[in-house]
XYZ file of C-alpha atoms in Angstrom:
400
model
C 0.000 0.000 0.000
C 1.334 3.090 -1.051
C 1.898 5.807 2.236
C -0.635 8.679 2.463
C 0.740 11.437 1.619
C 0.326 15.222 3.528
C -0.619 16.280 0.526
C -2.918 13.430 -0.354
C -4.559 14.608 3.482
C -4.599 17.847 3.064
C -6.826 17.679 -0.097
C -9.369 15.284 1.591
C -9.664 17.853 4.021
C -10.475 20.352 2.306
C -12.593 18.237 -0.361
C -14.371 17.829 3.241
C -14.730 21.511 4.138
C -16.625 21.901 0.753
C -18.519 19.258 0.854
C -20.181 20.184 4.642
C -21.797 23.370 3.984
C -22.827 21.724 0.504
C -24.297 18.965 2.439
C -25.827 21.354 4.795
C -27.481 23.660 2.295
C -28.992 20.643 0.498
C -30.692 18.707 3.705
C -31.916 22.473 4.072
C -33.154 22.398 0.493
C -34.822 19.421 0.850
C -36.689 20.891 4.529
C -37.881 23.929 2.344
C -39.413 21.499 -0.216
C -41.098 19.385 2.177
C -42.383 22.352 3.710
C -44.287 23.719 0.703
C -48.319 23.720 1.218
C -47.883 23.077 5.096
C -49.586 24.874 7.491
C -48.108 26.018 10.937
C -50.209 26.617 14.014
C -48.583 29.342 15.916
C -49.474 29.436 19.651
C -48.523 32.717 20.376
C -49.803 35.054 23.406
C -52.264 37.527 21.529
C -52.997 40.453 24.200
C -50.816 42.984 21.791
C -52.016 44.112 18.835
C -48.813 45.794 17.380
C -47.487 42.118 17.797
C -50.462 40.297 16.414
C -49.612 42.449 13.348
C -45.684 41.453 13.529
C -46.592 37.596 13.649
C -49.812 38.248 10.299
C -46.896 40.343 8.679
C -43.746 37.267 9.043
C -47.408 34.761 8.086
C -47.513 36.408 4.607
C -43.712 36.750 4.152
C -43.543 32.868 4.813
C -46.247 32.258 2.385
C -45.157 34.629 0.082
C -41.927 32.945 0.380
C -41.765 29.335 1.219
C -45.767 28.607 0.821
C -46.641 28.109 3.979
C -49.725 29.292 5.755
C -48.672 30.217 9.638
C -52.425 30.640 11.741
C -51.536 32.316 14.980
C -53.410 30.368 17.688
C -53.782 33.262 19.995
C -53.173 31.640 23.907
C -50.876 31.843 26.209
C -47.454 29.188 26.327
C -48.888 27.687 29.359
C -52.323 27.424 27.523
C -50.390 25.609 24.745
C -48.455 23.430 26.969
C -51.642 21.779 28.741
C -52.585 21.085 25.408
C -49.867 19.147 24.536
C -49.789 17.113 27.937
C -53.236 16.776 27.352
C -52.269 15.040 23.916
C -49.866 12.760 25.239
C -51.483 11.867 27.899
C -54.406 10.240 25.668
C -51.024 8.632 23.793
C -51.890 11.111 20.213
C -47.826 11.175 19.981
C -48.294 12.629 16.585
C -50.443 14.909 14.569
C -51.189 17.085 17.467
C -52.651 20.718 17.706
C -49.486 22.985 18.274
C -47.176 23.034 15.763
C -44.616 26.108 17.377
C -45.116 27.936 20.676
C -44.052 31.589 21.978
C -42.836 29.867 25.196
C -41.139 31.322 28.237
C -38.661 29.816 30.416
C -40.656 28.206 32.912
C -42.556 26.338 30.299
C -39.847 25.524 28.445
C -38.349 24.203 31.373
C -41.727 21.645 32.192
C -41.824 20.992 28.890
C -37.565 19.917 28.599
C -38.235 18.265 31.904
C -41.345 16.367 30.303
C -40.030 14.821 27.282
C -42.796 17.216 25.598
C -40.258 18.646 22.966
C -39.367 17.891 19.218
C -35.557 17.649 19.632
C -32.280 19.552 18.776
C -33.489 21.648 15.455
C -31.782 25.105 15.735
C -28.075 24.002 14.923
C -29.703 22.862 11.297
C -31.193 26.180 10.831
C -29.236 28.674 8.571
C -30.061 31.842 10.245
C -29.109 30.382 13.679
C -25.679 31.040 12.523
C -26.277 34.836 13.006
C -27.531 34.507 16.950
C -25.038 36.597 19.008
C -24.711 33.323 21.474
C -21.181 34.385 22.477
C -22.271 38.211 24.138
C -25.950 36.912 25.036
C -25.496 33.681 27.286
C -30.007 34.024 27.868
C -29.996 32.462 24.372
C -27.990 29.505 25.551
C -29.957 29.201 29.160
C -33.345 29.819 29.645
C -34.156 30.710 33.204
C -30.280 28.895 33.683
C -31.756 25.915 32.199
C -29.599 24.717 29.235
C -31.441 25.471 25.773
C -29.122 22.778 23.787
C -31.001 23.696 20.914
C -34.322 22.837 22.104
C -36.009 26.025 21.213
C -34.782 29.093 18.749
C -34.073 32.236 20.398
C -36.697 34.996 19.160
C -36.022 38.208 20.632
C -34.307 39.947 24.007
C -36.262 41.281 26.966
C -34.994 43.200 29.731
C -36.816 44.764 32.859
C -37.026 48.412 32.022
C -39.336 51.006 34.407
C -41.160 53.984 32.591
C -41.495 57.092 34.240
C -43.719 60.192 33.396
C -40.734 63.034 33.173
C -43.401 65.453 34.041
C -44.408 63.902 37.154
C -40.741 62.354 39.002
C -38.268 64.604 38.885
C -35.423 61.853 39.747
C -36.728 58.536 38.995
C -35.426 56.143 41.755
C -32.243 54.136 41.453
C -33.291 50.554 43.592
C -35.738 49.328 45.802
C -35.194 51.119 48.484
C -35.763 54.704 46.215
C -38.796 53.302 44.766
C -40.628 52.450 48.419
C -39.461 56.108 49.417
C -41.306 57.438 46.068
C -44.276 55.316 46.838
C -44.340 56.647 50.375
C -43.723 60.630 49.616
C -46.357 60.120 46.075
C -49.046 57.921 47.269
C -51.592 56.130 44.786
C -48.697 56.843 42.114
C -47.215 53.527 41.592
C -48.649 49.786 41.064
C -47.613 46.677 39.807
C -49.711 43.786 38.028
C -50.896 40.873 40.396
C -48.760 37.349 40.025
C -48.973 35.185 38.034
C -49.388 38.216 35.343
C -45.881 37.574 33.716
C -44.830 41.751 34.373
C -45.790 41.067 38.423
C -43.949 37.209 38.782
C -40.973 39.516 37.264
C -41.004 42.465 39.061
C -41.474 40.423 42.471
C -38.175 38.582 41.034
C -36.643 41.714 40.768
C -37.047 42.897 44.406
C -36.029 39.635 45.656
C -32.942 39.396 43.497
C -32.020 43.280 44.885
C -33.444 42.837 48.308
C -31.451 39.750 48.923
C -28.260 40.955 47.031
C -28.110 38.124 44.912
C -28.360 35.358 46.826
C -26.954 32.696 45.717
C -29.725 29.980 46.526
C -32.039 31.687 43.486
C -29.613 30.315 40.662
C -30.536 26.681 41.824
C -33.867 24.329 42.397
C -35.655 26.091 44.921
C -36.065 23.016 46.948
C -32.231 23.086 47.678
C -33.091 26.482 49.376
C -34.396 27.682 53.015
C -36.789 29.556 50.886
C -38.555 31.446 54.102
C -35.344 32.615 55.104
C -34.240 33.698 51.320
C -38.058 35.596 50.772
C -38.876 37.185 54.273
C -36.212 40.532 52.999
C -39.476 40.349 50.045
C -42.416 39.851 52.039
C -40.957 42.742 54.586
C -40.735 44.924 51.956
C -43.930 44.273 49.919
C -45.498 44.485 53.291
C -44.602 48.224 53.545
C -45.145 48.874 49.816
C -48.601 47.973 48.891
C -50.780 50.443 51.351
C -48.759 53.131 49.582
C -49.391 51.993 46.010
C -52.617 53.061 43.611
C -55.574 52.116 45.486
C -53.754 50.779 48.425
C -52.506 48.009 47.060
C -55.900 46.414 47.631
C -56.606 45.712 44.018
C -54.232 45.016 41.455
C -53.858 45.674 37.369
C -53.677 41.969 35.590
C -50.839 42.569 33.388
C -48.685 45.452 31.060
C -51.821 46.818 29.054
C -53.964 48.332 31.852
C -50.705 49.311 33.982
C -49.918 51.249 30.282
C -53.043 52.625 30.445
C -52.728 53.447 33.949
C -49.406 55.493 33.000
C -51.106 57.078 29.784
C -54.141 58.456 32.020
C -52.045 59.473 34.606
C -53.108 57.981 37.354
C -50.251 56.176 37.892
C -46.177 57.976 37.565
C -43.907 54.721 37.489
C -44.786 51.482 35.415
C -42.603 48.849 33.957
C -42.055 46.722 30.994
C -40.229 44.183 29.961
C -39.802 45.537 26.415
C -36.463 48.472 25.988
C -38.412 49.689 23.454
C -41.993 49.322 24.617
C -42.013 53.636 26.091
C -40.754 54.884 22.650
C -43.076 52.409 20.377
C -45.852 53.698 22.696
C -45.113 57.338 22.398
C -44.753 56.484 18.469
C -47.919 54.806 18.133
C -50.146 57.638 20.485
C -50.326 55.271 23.402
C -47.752 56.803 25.681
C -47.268 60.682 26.113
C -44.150 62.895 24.929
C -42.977 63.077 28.602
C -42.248 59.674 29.345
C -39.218 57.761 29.864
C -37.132 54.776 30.569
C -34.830 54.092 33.818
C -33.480 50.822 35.089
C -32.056 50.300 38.470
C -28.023 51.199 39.308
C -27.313 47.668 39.663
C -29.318 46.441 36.979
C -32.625 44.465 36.114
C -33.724 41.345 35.115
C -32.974 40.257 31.403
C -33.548 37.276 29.370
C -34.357 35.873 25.585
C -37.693 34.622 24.270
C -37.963 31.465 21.840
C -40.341 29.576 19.966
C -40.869 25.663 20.717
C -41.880 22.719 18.703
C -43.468 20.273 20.562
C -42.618 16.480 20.571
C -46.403 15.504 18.345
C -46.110 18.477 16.370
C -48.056 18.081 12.927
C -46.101 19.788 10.940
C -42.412 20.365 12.884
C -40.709 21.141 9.563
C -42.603 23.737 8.365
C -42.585 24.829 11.723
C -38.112 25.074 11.499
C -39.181 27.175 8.100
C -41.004 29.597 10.035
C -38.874 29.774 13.041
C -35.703 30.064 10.684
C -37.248 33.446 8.937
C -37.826 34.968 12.413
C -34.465 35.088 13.333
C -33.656 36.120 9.896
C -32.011 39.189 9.452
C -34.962 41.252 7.883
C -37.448 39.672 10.592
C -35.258 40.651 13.507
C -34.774 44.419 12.201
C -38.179 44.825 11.435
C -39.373 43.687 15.178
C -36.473 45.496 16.639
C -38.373 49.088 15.309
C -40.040 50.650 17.520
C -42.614 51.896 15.983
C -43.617 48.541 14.882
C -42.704 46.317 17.652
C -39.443 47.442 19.543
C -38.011 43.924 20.886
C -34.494 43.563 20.976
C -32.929 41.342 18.459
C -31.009 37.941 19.329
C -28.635 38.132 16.811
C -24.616 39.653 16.554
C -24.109 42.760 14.371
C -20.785 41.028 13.764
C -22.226 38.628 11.979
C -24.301 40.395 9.883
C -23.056 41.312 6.051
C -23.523 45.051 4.949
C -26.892 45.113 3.603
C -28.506 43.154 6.932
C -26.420 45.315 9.314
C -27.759 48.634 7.604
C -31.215 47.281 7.898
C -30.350 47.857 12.201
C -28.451 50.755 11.559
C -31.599 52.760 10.176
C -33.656 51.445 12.629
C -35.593 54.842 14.849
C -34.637 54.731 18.527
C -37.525 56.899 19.845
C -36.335 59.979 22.314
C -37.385 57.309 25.464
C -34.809 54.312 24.485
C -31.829 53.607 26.764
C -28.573 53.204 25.117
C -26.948 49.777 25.072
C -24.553 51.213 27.710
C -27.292 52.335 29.942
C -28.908 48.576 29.386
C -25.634 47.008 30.458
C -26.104 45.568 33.660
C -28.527 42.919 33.062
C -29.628 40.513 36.041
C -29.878 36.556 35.528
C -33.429 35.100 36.404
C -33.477 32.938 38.726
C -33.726 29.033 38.507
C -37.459 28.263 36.830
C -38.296 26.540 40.034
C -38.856 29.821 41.822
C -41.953 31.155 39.872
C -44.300 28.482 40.587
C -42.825 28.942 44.365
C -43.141 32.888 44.846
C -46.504 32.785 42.641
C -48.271 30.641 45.482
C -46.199 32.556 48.471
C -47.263 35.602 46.836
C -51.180 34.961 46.108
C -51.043 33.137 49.880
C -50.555 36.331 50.988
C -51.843 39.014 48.903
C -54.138 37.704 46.536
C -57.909 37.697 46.730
């Protein structure tokens, strides 16, 4: 047998290079032709309408595109999720309801947890190579559990509190600042009842800053003393809600009324977990010139949003189709305007070529938009384990 030479090596290797992302582009090819005629249903929560017209616009791009109809099932993840337990607990392991699923990390972490999900699909989807996963670790961990390409990262979120300029002259700067506005401006501040997602994250806030980070909130809450982790929470909340908008007796139920609230004045802080949610509001008439955007000195609560397939999905190609054009470049910049949408995108301007970057470079900021340096100092959410725990604490004490 003749010896192999380095030559002889080197151009199988690089026969092998070519070959990959020729391979790759075919199997993807082949996804896009199997997709054709499909139809995707699209749990997806529906309480926005400026998003309801995001998710109809990326439906016709898809079918303008790929020919595939995407009908947004409008429910919430959890809604969707009961439905698919639901499916495989009467053993329908295929052709089931939800194709895709807006899902958050608790969810996704049941689901993971469950066996309830399709499998690894985002490392075989062409735009995934565009995700900024080495600067944003929250599209790698959801809620610090380990995506491993369970679920394709969607957009960024981050706790942001707007302000009416008109009304605080020196928004406050921590918890402690914001019980000694609520005190000196009672009736001026409120915040939505858990489980309304804004509230769960907003009592996750104070209990990340009231406990200074505590270690114990990064892992299963049933490793942790959790009366001894909460009571710095409860103390506080305890002193907070007589001074809020109608004493803290009744409570908004989620971001729309407290928007409202904030709009009619009756109310001087809210909060959102959108950067760009005080700017797309002024944009859009919803919001008043005067208001603005503030975070905390030590920073808030951030994290990414994905889509799902589930394990019975009818249709889980079409379903990678769709969820591959959302994190395209053109899907990300449009949802990234504000006067459209305003979420954050998930992917790396680095890795973006001219023409995609420029499509983020003309985006509108809006005059109530923090910079990315003012965004900076982003909290980790706790483990998932600790919503369903502080929900029931929470509503054992408070609610109704």
């Amino acid at each position: 047998m003749k010896p192999v030479t380095r030559a002889a090596i080197a151009t199988l290797v690089n026969l092998t290079l070519i070959a990959l992302p020729t391979a790759h582009a075919d199997a993807w090819q082949d996804k896009l032709d199997q997709a054709k005629g499909q139809t995707v249903y699209f749990h997806a929560w529906g309480g926005d309408e400026n998003i309801n017209d995001y998710i109809q616009w990326a439906a016709d791009r898809v079918k303008a595109e790929y020919d595939i109809d995407v009908k947004h099932v409008k429910s919430g993840a959890a809604t969707a999720v009961s439905q698919v337990l639901a499916e495989k607990s009467a053993g329908k392991d295929n052709g089931g309801a939800v194709d895709l699923i807006w899902i958050n990390g608790e969810n996704f972490a049941s689901m993971k947890k469950g066996g309830l999900l399709y499998g690894a699909f985002t490392q075989d989807l062409p735009n995934y190579a565009l995700v900024d996963t080495e600067n944003k670790p929250t599209t790698l961990y959801d809620f610090t559990v380990p995506v491993d390409h369970l679920e394709a990262p969607w957009g960024m979120a981050q706790l942001v509190f707007m302000y009416d300029s008109e009304l605080v002259s020196q928004p406050p700067s921590n918890a402690a600042e914001l019980l000694a506005f609520a005190q000196a401006n009672p009736g001026r501040f409120t915040y939505p009842a858990p489980p309304a997602f804004h509230g769960t994250t907003f009592v996750k806030q104070m209990l990340i800053e009231l406990s200074e980070q505590n270690a114990a909130l990064y892992a299963p809450v049933t490793m942790a003393d959790f009366d001894s982790v909460t009571a710095p929470l409860w103390e506080y909340l305890d002193q907070l809600h007589p001074v809020m908008w109608r004493q803290g007796k009744t409570f908004t139920d989620g971001a729309p009324r407290m928007k409202q609230l904030l709009n009619d004045g009756e109310i001087a802080i809210s909060l959102s977990f959108n950067p760009f949610e005080a700017s797309s509001a002024i944009a859009n008439d919803e919001l008043p010139n005067s208001i603005r955007t503030y975070i905390h000195d030590n920073g808030t609560i951030g994290n990414s949003h994905f889509v799902a397939i589930p394990y019975n999905a009818s249709q889980p190609v079409a379903a990678m189709v769709f969820a591959d054009f959302l994190m395209s470049a053109e899907a990300q910049a449009r949802k990234a305007n504000p006067t459209i949408w305003g979420d954050p995108t998930v992917l790396s301007m680095d890795k973006l070529d001219a023409s995609q970057k420029a499509q983020f470079d003309n985006l509108p900021q809006g005059i109530a938009t923090l910079s990315n340096q003012e965004l900076a100092k982003v909290l980790q959410e706790p483990h998932a384990s600790w919503v369903a725990a502080l929900e029931a604490a929470w509503l054992e004490r408070y609610g109704n």
